[in-house]
């Protein structure tokens, strides 16, 4: 299966999911999950190529002029993320089908989920930087739809908007960063950029590129100070949280940093930036996970913390740190995905969301208890779970990170002690202890509800036991894609048991410290709660202030620019035109000389006098109807001139328009109060001055335009090609429907929009009158 | 206020105006006319009807809602443009076919006619949308 085919298959499923759901009903999620699982398996089979160092790039030209190709690459790193996305996605589909059973929009939900999956596959496999960006933005858009899936709840909508805005701002930064990078490298293929990495690092744009790319990654992966959107996004249904916020989307930022490591990495500024951001995120996430109460919120903050750890490891950038990051990322995807789904199951079954009010569910929900235990142990880093391997590697990398190794290791240790509490509270304690009474009677969910989490949890355990095989097949190719195949082959083989090493001692310390924290949690949380008064200075409050600020500015400038007075608009438009054009007029042009009065025929004099009289009477009229009728006379006069000078189309249209406008005016006038003069004499003379100035300017322009001898006239071209190219003898019509058809299309669209606007305004009025009277 | 003269005149003029509108549309490519002028004539036929018999009666005579006309017109114009994309030409390139009519005359029929018909519908729809809702207010 080609990579392109994999993405297209998922996209096709996304498009057809609502119909499939209507036809197949409850079997849909099994079918979709099977397809996603098939994609995962076929992509997984390509690891052997990646391990052997064979990289196949699938490339299709797209927009050549902009360096945009649709090119995909199957290297270890991309495959690793792609397999996680499609594999876990398959389990999520099964889970979602039962979790959201009976929801009317379930078919649409599958669509969003699969669209998200396809975009994530694109992010993972893209070799073209712009393609990567497009898929990146698509993940933001589809996650907006997913987070806001319960769109009837305002909190879900605002959480979705928050996630979209924060990641969207980051996306813009990333785009600029990638454009700079493409400019420096001379092309947009990531695989080719790697060869130019020395140039990039020495280039003057390196720091801007670094900053912009890191902002993009930090917003997506919920790094401090952009971390706040992730806990808010827990408004999403549990399948979404389990999918986007543990295993896939939030990993995109970390993935991007890993992708960029061979291009941008290795410099002091790269290391310092990532280590500091990652470190801050890791500690803040851990602290908030301790003080949170809701199951999903605890998990969300612990995810923030994990993302910080991964960023920090990529920042440290030694081969050992990169390997730790890869193993940790995979382990995290397994246990966190399982725990998120489990949190959904527990809340679904009991109606309880608060972690501290749960207990004694083990008897009623044995399968869920097994999931909680397995995934919890992996997260806690207890052997033989895969999470244990990740944590050991992490400690080793931390102790290896000169010269700040003590600080780094201490921070890792502290974070893991705090994170140790999370699996105890979410995975284990709900199932032990005395039974309690809940809103719903606790019961095991349907097969789909526990199958996915169970597979993930068992996978986490199997990952630890078969760690050497996984290391060879998956981890080394992935690490090799980041730091180079030779360097990854030089790394020691992955083993579950490393012997009595300092890392093992740190693991033991984590366990003891975590236990103490767990037992003293209430007191610590109480102490931490004093910190909450600083929340008003936090990034979440800053986000709120920014939103209200933008609204204020928008209101203010709307009030200034859009006063709602037609007279003021006209004044601004006309005076601006007079000033700007008048200043640039060619003063040497002699108007009187340009006008040739020698062959003016008497009938024109009559028409012109009629037009002038009409205009004067429109101005002087004391009734509205009189003014309108006078304007109509002016229009008819102009139409007569058109007709005489061989523009029958224009004349006809003008006649029709004038007629309809008079009718329209009469209909409007019917609703207006009696005519009276509100404006002062001075302001009327001012208006008259402006009007005369503008009229004079237009006459001047028309006359001077007529005297200009142009070398190539477009009208000649149109006249010549009208019959031969467009099969029409009426040049005016041919221009409208053929030569300039796209203008016409735009015009009728604008007209339609304006008409809908008029209609809406009239309806509002009528409804108000009905409501009032 | 109902005027018998107006009602009678409208009864005779209404179909004539509509026929004239279609005539303008069809001949527009070669002689003065076209979708815009034709649409205005058709709209004035209905406006005349509305003035003689009231807005509600005109709405019934129109049969379809003005919204639908606007939408259908935009779609027709867009379809005329998209047609060329399928043939591999740039958007909105005119595509032509010669039809042999009985009596050895040949007619060139092309997507610009469809486009013009779209303009026609949009113009009728917009005019009726605004005038009818104003008249009903």
PDB file of C-alpha atoms in Angstrom, chain A residues 282 306 309-310 312-314 316 319-335 377-399 409 412-413 416 419 459-468 470-471 475 479 493-498 501 503-504 506-507 510:
ATOM      1  CA  UNK A 282       6.789  19.634  32.545  1.00  0.00           C
ATOM      2  CA  UNK A 306       4.633  14.614  29.401  1.00  0.00           C
ATOM      3  CA  UNK A 309       9.309  16.096  29.050  1.00  0.00           C
ATOM      4  CA  UNK A 310       9.408  15.154  25.360  1.00  0.00           C
ATOM      5  CA  UNK A 312      12.995  18.822  26.887  1.00  0.00           C
ATOM      6  CA  UNK A 313      14.457  15.512  25.718  1.00  0.00           C
ATOM      7  CA  UNK A 314      14.508  16.716  22.121  1.00  0.00           C
ATOM      8  CA  UNK A 316      18.872  17.932  25.156  1.00  0.00           C
ATOM      9  CA  UNK A 319      21.356  10.201  21.027  1.00  0.00           C
ATOM     10  CA  UNK A 320      20.312   8.779  24.382  1.00  0.00           C
ATOM     11  CA  UNK A 321      17.834  11.617  24.958  1.00  0.00           C
ATOM     12  CA  UNK A 322      16.308  11.202  21.499  1.00  0.00           C
ATOM     13  CA  UNK A 323      15.912   7.478  22.078  1.00  0.00           C
ATOM     14  CA  UNK A 324      14.327   8.155  25.453  1.00  0.00           C
ATOM     15  CA  UNK A 325      11.945  10.623  23.790  1.00  0.00           C
ATOM     16  CA  UNK A 326      10.880   8.091  21.171  1.00  0.00           C
ATOM     17  CA  UNK A 327      10.297   5.280  23.678  1.00  0.00           C
ATOM     18  CA  UNK A 328       8.569   7.626  26.102  1.00  0.00           C
ATOM     19  CA  UNK A 329       6.321   8.949  23.339  1.00  0.00           C
ATOM     20  CA  UNK A 330       5.226   5.474  22.280  1.00  0.00           C
ATOM     21  CA  UNK A 331       4.702   4.314  25.852  1.00  0.00           C
ATOM     22  CA  UNK A 332       2.718   7.437  26.644  1.00  0.00           C
ATOM     23  CA  UNK A 333       0.467   7.005  23.613  1.00  0.00           C
ATOM     24  CA  UNK A 334      -0.443   3.527  24.856  1.00  0.00           C
ATOM     25  CA  UNK A 335      -1.089   4.166  28.532  1.00  0.00           C
ATOM     26  CA  UNK A 377       1.359   0.478  36.131  1.00  0.00           C
ATOM     27  CA  UNK A 378       2.831   1.461  32.794  1.00  0.00           C
ATOM     28  CA  UNK A 379       2.336   5.123  33.521  1.00  0.00           C
ATOM     29  CA  UNK A 380       3.766   4.704  36.995  1.00  0.00           C
ATOM     30  CA  UNK A 381       6.821   3.138  35.366  1.00  0.00           C
ATOM     31  CA  UNK A 382       6.678  -0.229  37.115  1.00  0.00           C
ATOM     32  CA  UNK A 383       8.504  -3.126  35.407  1.00  0.00           C
ATOM     33  CA  UNK A 384       7.821  -4.978  33.159  1.00  0.00           C
ATOM     34  CA  UNK A 385       5.700  -2.273  31.535  1.00  0.00           C
ATOM     35  CA  UNK A 386       6.846  -0.288  28.501  1.00  0.00           C
ATOM     36  CA  UNK A 387       6.487   2.866  30.582  1.00  0.00           C
ATOM     37  CA  UNK A 388       9.244   1.549  32.834  1.00  0.00           C
ATOM     38  CA  UNK A 389      11.649   1.305  29.903  1.00  0.00           C
ATOM     39  CA  UNK A 390      10.812   4.859  28.890  1.00  0.00           C
ATOM     40  CA  UNK A 391      11.407   6.212  32.358  1.00  0.00           C
ATOM     41  CA  UNK A 392      14.716   4.376  32.781  1.00  0.00           C
ATOM     42  CA  UNK A 393      15.954   5.753  29.462  1.00  0.00           C
ATOM     43  CA  UNK A 394      14.809   9.197  30.518  1.00  0.00           C
ATOM     44  CA  UNK A 395      16.746   9.114  33.748  1.00  0.00           C
ATOM     45  CA  UNK A 396      19.825   7.853  31.944  1.00  0.00           C
ATOM     46  CA  UNK A 397      19.520  10.641  29.384  1.00  0.00           C
ATOM     47  CA  UNK A 398      19.035  13.161  32.181  1.00  0.00           C
ATOM     48  CA  UNK A 399      22.162  12.061  34.002  1.00  0.00           C
ATOM     49  CA  UNK A 409      17.764  14.904  36.654  1.00  0.00           C
ATOM     50  CA  UNK A 412      12.804  14.765  35.964  1.00  0.00           C
ATOM     51  CA  UNK A 413      12.687  13.042  39.341  1.00  0.00           C
ATOM     52  CA  UNK A 416       7.817  11.769  37.929  1.00  0.00           C
ATOM     53  CA  UNK A 419       3.051  12.101  37.890  1.00  0.00           C
ATOM     54  CA  UNK A 459       0.091  -3.540  24.400  1.00  0.00           C
ATOM     55  CA  UNK A 460       1.867  -1.399  26.978  1.00  0.00           C
ATOM     56  CA  UNK A 461       2.687  -4.489  29.003  1.00  0.00           C
ATOM     57  CA  UNK A 462       3.736  -6.497  25.950  1.00  0.00           C
ATOM     58  CA  UNK A 463       5.878  -3.581  24.841  1.00  0.00           C
ATOM     59  CA  UNK A 464       7.919  -3.931  27.991  1.00  0.00           C
ATOM     60  CA  UNK A 465       8.339  -7.671  27.645  1.00  0.00           C
ATOM     61  CA  UNK A 466       9.233  -7.619  23.943  1.00  0.00           C
ATOM     62  CA  UNK A 467      11.191  -4.410  24.239  1.00  0.00           C
ATOM     63  CA  UNK A 468      14.230  -5.689  22.345  1.00  0.00           C
ATOM     64  CA  UNK A 470      10.325  -3.311  19.352  1.00  0.00           C
ATOM     65  CA  UNK A 471      13.633  -1.541  19.750  1.00  0.00           C
ATOM     66  CA  UNK A 475      12.647   2.542  17.897  1.00  0.00           C
ATOM     67  CA  UNK A 479      15.740   7.444  16.219  1.00  0.00           C
ATOM     68  CA  UNK A 493      20.129  -2.356  22.425  1.00  0.00           C
ATOM     69  CA  UNK A 494      16.909  -1.745  24.343  1.00  0.00           C
ATOM     70  CA  UNK A 495      16.506  -3.982  27.351  1.00  0.00           C
ATOM     71  CA  UNK A 496      13.899  -4.225  30.046  1.00  0.00           C
ATOM     72  CA  UNK A 497      16.420  -4.948  32.746  1.00  0.00           C
ATOM     73  CA  UNK A 498      19.503  -2.753  32.872  1.00  0.00           C
ATOM     74  CA  UNK A 501      22.031   1.161  37.725  1.00  0.00           C
ATOM     75  CA  UNK A 503      18.519   4.947  36.900  1.00  0.00           C
ATOM     76  CA  UNK A 504      16.970   2.045  38.789  1.00  0.00           C
ATOM     77  CA  UNK A 506      15.935   6.891  40.711  1.00  0.00           C
ATOM     78  CA  UNK A 507      12.984   4.680  39.724  1.00  0.00           C
ATOM     79  CA  UNK A 510      10.137   7.872  42.242  1.00  0.00           C
TER      80      UNK A 510
END
